[in-house]
Structure formats: structure tokens, C-alpha cells
Amino acid sequence: MSDFTTVAKAGDIPPGEGVAFPVNGRTVAVFNDGGRYFAIDDFCPHMGASLAGGHLKEGVVTCPWHGARFCVRDGQAQGPPAPVNVRSYPVRVTNSSIEIEV
């Protein structure tokens, strides 16, 4: 059985931006990419910066510290200096609530 947690209302996260939320002992960055919501681990594996504060363009967030890039859809690293991928999480919108399964 899925365990989704409500983190925000649809519209709370402006298009092209991300917001970090604590969910089940993790910090998860939720991004609004053109009205679709995606969730990945918030901390960059390179040096620990918050990815929610990064620049989002065409489904890829760029870490604000050293420029590591990650696909917000699946957490795949897009190149150095990121040494590994980050986890991605299922997101759904139910009755205007953004919910994440962690």
C-alpha cells in the first residue's frame, strides 16, 4: 500500500522553482516544471547544497554551489561534479494537494 504525504497545495510552488520539505525523515525537493510536479532528494551528493535552491530549466536542476545537474523526473546526474544520482519519488496531486511517496 502506498504511503503518500501531503507537502503543499498546487500553486504553492511557482513554475520553474523548487521547495524543500521534510518527509518521513528525509528532505525532499519538489519542483514545478511547467505545471507538473517532481520530487528528488534535496541534497546534492557532491557537497550537500540544497537542490531546491537551484536553477530549473527544461526538467534539469542545476546545483547552486558547483553546477552539478540532475534530472528532476528521475534523479539522474547529468554530469560532473555530481558523483552519483539522487533518489526520485512518486508525486501526485489529489484535490489540489501535492503528495509525495517516500
PDB file of C-alpha atoms in Angstrom:
ATOM      1  CA  MET A   1       0.000   0.000   0.000  1.00  0.00           C
ATOM      2  CA  SER A   2       1.319   3.452  -0.924  1.00  0.00           C
ATOM      3  CA  ASP A   3       2.112   5.950   1.787  1.00  0.00           C
ATOM      4  CA  PHE A   4       1.756   9.409   0.247  1.00  0.00           C
ATOM      5  CA  THR A   5       2.372  12.511   2.388  1.00  0.00           C
ATOM      6  CA  THR A   6       0.860  15.906   1.622  1.00  0.00           C
ATOM      7  CA  VAL A   7       3.558  18.599   1.427  1.00  0.00           C
ATOM      8  CA  ALA A   8       1.864  21.608  -0.212  1.00  0.00           C
ATOM      9  CA  LYS A   9      -1.072  22.857  -2.223  1.00  0.00           C
ATOM     10  CA  ALA A  10      -0.910  23.013  -6.005  1.00  0.00           C
ATOM     11  CA  GLY A  11       0.120  26.565  -6.778  1.00  0.00           C
ATOM     12  CA  ASP A  12       2.286  26.950  -3.643  1.00  0.00           C
ATOM     13  CA  ILE A  13       5.385  26.186  -5.713  1.00  0.00           C
ATOM     14  CA  PRO A  14       5.782  28.705  -8.542  1.00  0.00           C
ATOM     15  CA  PRO A  15       6.546  27.377 -12.046  1.00  0.00           C
ATOM     16  CA  GLY A  16      10.273  26.891 -12.586  1.00  0.00           C
ATOM     17  CA  GLU A  17      11.060  26.705  -8.875  1.00  0.00           C
ATOM     18  CA  GLY A  18      11.618  24.144  -6.144  1.00  0.00           C
ATOM     19  CA  VAL A  19      10.836  23.993  -2.440  1.00  0.00           C
ATOM     20  CA  ALA A  20      12.322  21.624   0.160  1.00  0.00           C
ATOM     21  CA  PHE A  21      10.070  19.707   2.552  1.00  0.00           C
ATOM     22  CA  PRO A  22      10.806  17.266   5.389  1.00  0.00           C
ATOM     23  CA  VAL A  23       9.101  13.959   4.593  1.00  0.00           C
ATOM     24  CA  ASN A  24       9.494  10.807   6.693  1.00  0.00           C
ATOM     25  CA  GLY A  25      12.962  11.696   7.955  1.00  0.00           C
ATOM     26  CA  ARG A  26      14.274  12.940   4.591  1.00  0.00           C
ATOM     27  CA  THR A  27      14.456  16.363   2.994  1.00  0.00           C
ATOM     28  CA  VAL A  28      12.840  16.250  -0.430  1.00  0.00           C
ATOM     29  CA  ALA A  29      12.930  18.955  -3.108  1.00  0.00           C
ATOM     30  CA  VAL A  30       9.672  19.350  -5.013  1.00  0.00           C
ATOM     31  CA  PHE A  31       9.830  21.145  -8.362  1.00  0.00           C
ATOM     32  CA  ASN A  32       7.122  22.699 -10.513  1.00  0.00           C
ATOM     33  CA  ASP A  33       8.218  22.106 -14.097  1.00  0.00           C
ATOM     34  CA  GLY A  34       5.559  23.691 -16.291  1.00  0.00           C
ATOM     35  CA  GLY A  35       2.703  22.691 -14.003  1.00  0.00           C
ATOM     36  CA  ARG A  36       3.976  19.150 -13.416  1.00  0.00           C
ATOM     37  CA  TYR A  37       5.475  18.310 -10.043  1.00  0.00           C
ATOM     38  CA  PHE A  38       8.575  16.186  -9.454  1.00  0.00           C
ATOM     39  CA  ALA A  39      10.411  15.215  -6.262  1.00  0.00           C
ATOM     40  CA  ILE A  40      14.058  14.286  -5.665  1.00  0.00           C
ATOM     41  CA  ASP A  41      16.373  14.221  -2.651  1.00  0.00           C
ATOM     42  CA  ASP A  42      17.162  17.818  -1.752  1.00  0.00           C
ATOM     43  CA  PHE A  43      20.874  17.495  -1.029  1.00  0.00           C
ATOM     44  CA  CYS A  44      23.451  17.436  -3.820  1.00  0.00           C
ATOM     45  CA  PRO A  45      25.747  14.409  -3.363  1.00  0.00           C
ATOM     46  CA  HIS A  46      28.774  16.494  -4.388  1.00  0.00           C
ATOM     47  CA  MET A  47      28.943  18.905  -1.423  1.00  0.00           C
ATOM     48  CA  GLY A  48      25.473  18.880   0.168  1.00  0.00           C
ATOM     49  CA  ALA A  49      23.854  22.030  -1.254  1.00  0.00           C
ATOM     50  CA  SER A  50      20.070  22.274  -1.313  1.00  0.00           C
ATOM     51  CA  LEU A  51      18.874  21.444  -4.809  1.00  0.00           C
ATOM     52  CA  ALA A  52      15.559  23.202  -4.143  1.00  0.00           C
ATOM     53  CA  GLY A  53      17.512  26.466  -4.376  1.00  0.00           C
ATOM     54  CA  GLY A  54      18.972  25.553  -7.760  1.00  0.00           C
ATOM     55  CA  HIS A  55      18.041  26.809 -11.211  1.00  0.00           C
ATOM     56  CA  LEU A  56      15.435  24.685 -13.032  1.00  0.00           C
ATOM     57  CA  LYS A  57      15.425  24.637 -16.827  1.00  0.00           C
ATOM     58  CA  GLU A  58      13.870  22.068 -19.160  1.00  0.00           C
ATOM     59  CA  GLY A  59      13.494  19.437 -16.435  1.00  0.00           C
ATOM     60  CA  VAL A  60      17.050  19.757 -15.109  1.00  0.00           C
ATOM     61  CA  VAL A  61      18.008  21.463 -11.851  1.00  0.00           C
ATOM     62  CA  THR A  62      21.493  22.955 -11.503  1.00  0.00           C
ATOM     63  CA  CYS A  63      23.037  22.884  -8.034  1.00  0.00           C
ATOM     64  CA  PRO A  64      23.556  26.450  -6.772  1.00  0.00           C
ATOM     65  CA  TRP A  65      27.027  25.732  -5.358  1.00  0.00           C
ATOM     66  CA  HIS A  66      29.098  23.986  -8.027  1.00  0.00           C
ATOM     67  CA  GLY A  67      26.825  23.435 -11.013  1.00  0.00           C
ATOM     68  CA  ALA A  68      26.060  19.708 -10.744  1.00  0.00           C
ATOM     69  CA  ARG A  69      22.925  18.975 -12.741  1.00  0.00           C
ATOM     70  CA  PHE A  70      20.113  16.487 -12.088  1.00  0.00           C
ATOM     71  CA  CYS A  71      17.001  15.460 -13.990  1.00  0.00           C
ATOM     72  CA  VAL A  72      14.037  16.227 -11.719  1.00  0.00           C
ATOM     73  CA  ARG A  73      11.992  13.432 -13.305  1.00  0.00           C
ATOM     74  CA  ASP A  74      14.297  10.557 -12.314  1.00  0.00           C
ATOM     75  CA  GLY A  75      17.209  11.999 -10.294  1.00  0.00           C
ATOM     76  CA  GLN A  76      19.822  11.061 -12.890  1.00  0.00           C
ATOM     77  CA  ALA A  77      23.069  13.056 -12.661  1.00  0.00           C
ATOM     78  CA  GLN A  78      23.700  14.951 -15.877  1.00  0.00           C
ATOM     79  CA  GLY A  79      27.477  15.274 -15.400  1.00  0.00           C
ATOM     80  CA  PRO A  80      30.289  16.314 -13.058  1.00  0.00           C
ATOM     81  CA  PRO A  81      30.863  17.279 -10.384  1.00  0.00           C
ATOM     82  CA  ALA A  82      27.978  15.066  -9.171  1.00  0.00           C
ATOM     83  CA  PRO A  83      29.428  11.647  -8.324  1.00  0.00           C
ATOM     84  CA  VAL A  84      26.072   9.789  -8.228  1.00  0.00           C
ATOM     85  CA  ASN A  85      22.368  10.159  -8.940  1.00  0.00           C
ATOM     86  CA  VAL A  86      19.841  11.328  -6.353  1.00  0.00           C
ATOM     87  CA  ARG A  87      16.654   9.455  -5.498  1.00  0.00           C
ATOM     88  CA  SER A  88      13.407  10.454  -7.110  1.00  0.00           C
ATOM     89  CA  TYR A  89       9.979   9.955  -5.567  1.00  0.00           C
ATOM     90  CA  PRO A  90       6.467   9.489  -6.936  1.00  0.00           C
ATOM     91  CA  VAL A  91       4.339  12.643  -6.827  1.00  0.00           C
ATOM     92  CA  ARG A  92       0.613  13.022  -7.285  1.00  0.00           C
ATOM     93  CA  VAL A  93      -1.859  15.878  -6.986  1.00  0.00           C
ATOM     94  CA  THR A  94      -5.081  14.962  -5.191  1.00  0.00           C
ATOM     95  CA  ASN A  95      -7.786  17.555  -4.507  1.00  0.00           C
ATOM     96  CA  SER A  96      -5.226  20.353  -5.087  1.00  0.00           C
ATOM     97  CA  SER A  97      -2.739  18.787  -2.623  1.00  0.00           C
ATOM     98  CA  ILE A  98       0.767  17.817  -3.730  1.00  0.00           C
ATOM     99  CA  GLU A  99       1.589  14.419  -2.255  1.00  0.00           C
ATOM    100  CA  ILE A 100       4.902  12.552  -2.228  1.00  0.00           C
ATOM    101  CA  GLU A 101       5.586   8.874  -1.620  1.00  0.00           C
ATOM    102  CA  VAL A 102       8.828   8.438   0.343  1.00  0.00           C
TER     103      VAL A 102
END
